Each structure stands twice: as C-alpha cells, then as structure tokens.
mmCIF file of C-alpha atoms in Angstrom:
data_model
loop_
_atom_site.group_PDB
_atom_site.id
_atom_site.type_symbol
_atom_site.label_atom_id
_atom_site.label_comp_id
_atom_site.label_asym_id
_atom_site.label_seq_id
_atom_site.Cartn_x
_atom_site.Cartn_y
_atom_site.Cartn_z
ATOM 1 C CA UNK S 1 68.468 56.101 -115.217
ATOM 2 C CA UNK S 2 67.477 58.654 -117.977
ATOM 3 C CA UNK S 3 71.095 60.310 -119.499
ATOM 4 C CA UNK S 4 69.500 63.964 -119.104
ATOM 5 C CA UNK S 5 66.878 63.701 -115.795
ATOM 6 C CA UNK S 6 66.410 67.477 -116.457
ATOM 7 C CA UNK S 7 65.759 67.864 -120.175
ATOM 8 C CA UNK S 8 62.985 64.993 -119.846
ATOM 9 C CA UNK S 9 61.664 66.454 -116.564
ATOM 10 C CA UNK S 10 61.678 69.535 -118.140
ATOM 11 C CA UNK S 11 60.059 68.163 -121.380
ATOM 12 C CA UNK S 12 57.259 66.412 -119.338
ATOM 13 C CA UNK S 13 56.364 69.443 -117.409
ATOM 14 C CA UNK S 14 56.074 71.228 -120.379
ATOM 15 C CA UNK S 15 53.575 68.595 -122.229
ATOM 16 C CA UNK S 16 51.623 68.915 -118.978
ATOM 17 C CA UNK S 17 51.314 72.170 -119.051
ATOM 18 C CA UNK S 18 50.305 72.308 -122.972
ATOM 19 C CA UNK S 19 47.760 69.669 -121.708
ATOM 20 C CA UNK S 20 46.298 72.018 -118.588
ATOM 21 C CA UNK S 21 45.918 74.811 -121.598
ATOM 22 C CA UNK S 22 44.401 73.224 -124.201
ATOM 23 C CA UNK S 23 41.383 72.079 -121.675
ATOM 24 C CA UNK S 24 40.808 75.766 -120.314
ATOM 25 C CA UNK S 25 37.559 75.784 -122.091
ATOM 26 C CA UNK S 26 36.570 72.848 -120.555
ATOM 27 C CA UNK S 27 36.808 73.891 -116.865
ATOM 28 C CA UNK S 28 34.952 76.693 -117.683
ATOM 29 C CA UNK S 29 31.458 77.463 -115.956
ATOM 30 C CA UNK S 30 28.385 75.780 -117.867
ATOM 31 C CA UNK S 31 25.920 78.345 -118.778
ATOM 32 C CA UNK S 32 22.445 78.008 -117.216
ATOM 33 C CA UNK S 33 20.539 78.981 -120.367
ATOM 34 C CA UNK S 34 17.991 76.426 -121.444
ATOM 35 C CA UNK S 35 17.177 77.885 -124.219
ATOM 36 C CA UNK S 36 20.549 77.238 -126.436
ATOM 37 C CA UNK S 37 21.143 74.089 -124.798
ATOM 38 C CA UNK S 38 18.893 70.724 -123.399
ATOM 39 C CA UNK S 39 18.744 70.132 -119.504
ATOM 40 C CA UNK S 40 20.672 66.673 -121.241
ATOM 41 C CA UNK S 41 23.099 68.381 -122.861
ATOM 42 C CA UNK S 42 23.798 70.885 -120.325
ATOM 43 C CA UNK S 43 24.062 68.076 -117.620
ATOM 44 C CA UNK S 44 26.934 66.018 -120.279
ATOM 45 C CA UNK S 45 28.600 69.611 -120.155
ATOM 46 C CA UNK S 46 28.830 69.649 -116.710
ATOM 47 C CA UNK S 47 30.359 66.394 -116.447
ATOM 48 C CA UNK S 48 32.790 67.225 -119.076
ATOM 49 C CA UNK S 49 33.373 70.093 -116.748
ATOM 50 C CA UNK S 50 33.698 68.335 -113.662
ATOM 51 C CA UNK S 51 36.401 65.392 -115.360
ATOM 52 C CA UNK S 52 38.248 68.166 -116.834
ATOM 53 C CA UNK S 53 39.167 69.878 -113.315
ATOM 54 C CA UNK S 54 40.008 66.745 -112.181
ATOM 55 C CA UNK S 55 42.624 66.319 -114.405
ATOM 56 C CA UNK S 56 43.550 69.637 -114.452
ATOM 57 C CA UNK S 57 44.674 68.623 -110.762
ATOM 58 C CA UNK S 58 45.740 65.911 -111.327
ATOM 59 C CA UNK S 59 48.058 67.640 -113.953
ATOM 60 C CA UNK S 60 49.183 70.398 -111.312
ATOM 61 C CA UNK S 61 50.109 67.643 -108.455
ATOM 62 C CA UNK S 62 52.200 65.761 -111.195
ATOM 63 C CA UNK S 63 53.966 69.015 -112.105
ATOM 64 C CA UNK S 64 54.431 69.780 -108.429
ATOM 65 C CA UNK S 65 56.312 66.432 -108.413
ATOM 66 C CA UNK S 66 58.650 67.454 -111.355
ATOM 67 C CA UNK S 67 59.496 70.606 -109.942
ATOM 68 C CA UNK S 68 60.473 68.753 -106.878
ATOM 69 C CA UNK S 69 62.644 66.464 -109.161
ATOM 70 C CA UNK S 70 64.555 69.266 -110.653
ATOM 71 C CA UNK S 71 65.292 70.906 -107.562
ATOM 72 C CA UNK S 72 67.019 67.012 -106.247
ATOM 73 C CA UNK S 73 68.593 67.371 -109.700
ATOM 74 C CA UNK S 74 69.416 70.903 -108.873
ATOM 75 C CA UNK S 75 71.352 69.927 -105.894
ATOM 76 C CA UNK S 76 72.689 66.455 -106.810
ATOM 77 C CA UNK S 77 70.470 64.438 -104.572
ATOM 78 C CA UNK S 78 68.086 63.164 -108.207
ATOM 79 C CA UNK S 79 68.279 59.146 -107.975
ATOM 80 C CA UNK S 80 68.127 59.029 -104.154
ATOM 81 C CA UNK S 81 65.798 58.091 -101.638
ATOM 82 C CA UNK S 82 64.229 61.143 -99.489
ATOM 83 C CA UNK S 83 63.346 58.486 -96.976
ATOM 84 C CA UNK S 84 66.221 56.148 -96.132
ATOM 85 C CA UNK S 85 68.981 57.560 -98.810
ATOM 86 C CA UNK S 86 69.383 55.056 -100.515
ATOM 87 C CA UNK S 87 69.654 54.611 -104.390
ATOM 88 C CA UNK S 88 66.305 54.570 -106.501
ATOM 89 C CA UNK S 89 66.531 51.153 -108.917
ATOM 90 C CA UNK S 90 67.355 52.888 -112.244
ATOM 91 C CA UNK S 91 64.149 51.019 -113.904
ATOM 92 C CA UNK S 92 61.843 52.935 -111.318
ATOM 93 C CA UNK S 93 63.127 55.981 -112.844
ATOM 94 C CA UNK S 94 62.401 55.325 -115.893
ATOM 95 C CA UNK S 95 59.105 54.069 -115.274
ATOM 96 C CA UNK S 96 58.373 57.370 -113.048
ATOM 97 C CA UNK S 97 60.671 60.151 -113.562
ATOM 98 C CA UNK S 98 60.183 62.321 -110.554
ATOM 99 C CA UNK S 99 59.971 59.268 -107.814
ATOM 100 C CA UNK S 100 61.247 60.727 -104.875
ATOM 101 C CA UNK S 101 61.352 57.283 -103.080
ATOM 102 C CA UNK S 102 62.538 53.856 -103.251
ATOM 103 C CA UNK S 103 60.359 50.765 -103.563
ATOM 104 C CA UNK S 104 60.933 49.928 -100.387
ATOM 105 C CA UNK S 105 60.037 53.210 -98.781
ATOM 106 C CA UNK S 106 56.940 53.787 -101.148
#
C-alpha cells in the first residue's frame, strides 16, 4: 500500500482537475459560421468537442472515486473491502488508488 493514501489521492485529484481546466476550450460550443471555418474543419472541431466532454467525464467519475477514497481514509476504513470487508491486496492499490473493492468482489 502507498505510505501516504491521502497525499497521492490528493495529488491525483488535483492533476485531474488541472487536466478538466486546461481542456475548457475544448468543450466549448463550435461556432456555426462557415465563413471563418470549412464544413471539414468545423466537423474535426466538433469531434474534438465531443472527445473532450468525454473525458471531461470521465475525469469527474474518477475524481468522484478519489473523494470516496479520502473519506475511507477519513474514517480508517482505506485498504478494505466495501463488499465483504476484507483486505484489498496492497498491489491493487497501487495499481488503482481509490479501489473500493477486492478482486474478488470486483
């Protein structure tokens, strides 16, 4: 298990949330004027549009996941299973931080 669960929770979550901020521009709406941009270009935008939210969710549901981390950290329950109660295997924490579950429960 990681020494400090919370400082690299806390360090992820904040990466992730740099991340979410530095693509605002991306999720933004895709103007409709044709004259300053192709109906090719335009289209590429909104698929660089369309990626970018997903990620952007994909982002939030992984920080949702960390905050639910810290708050097992919070109360002293971080390393066990919210299914069964049993221990986590140490090396699935380190491969996923904020695993809530066992491999066996997963």
């Amino acid at each position: 298990m990681a020494q400090d669960p919370r400082a690299s929770l806390l360090a992820l979550k904040a990466e992730l949330l740099a991340l979410s901020q530095a693509s605002t521009e991306d999720r933004e709406p895709v103007e409709l004027d044709q004259q300053s941009i192709g109906r090719l270009s335009r289209l590429d935008s909104m698929q660089v549009q369309a990626m970018a939210r997903a990620s952007d969710v994909r982002r939030i549901q992984e920080i949702r996941r960390i905050e639910a981390a810290l708050k097992r950290v919070d109360e002293d329950e971080y390393g066990w299973c919210v299914e069964c109660g049993e221990a986590i295997d140490p090396k699935r924490l380190e491969i996923d931080l904020a695993a809530a579950r066992c491999a066996g429960c997963a």
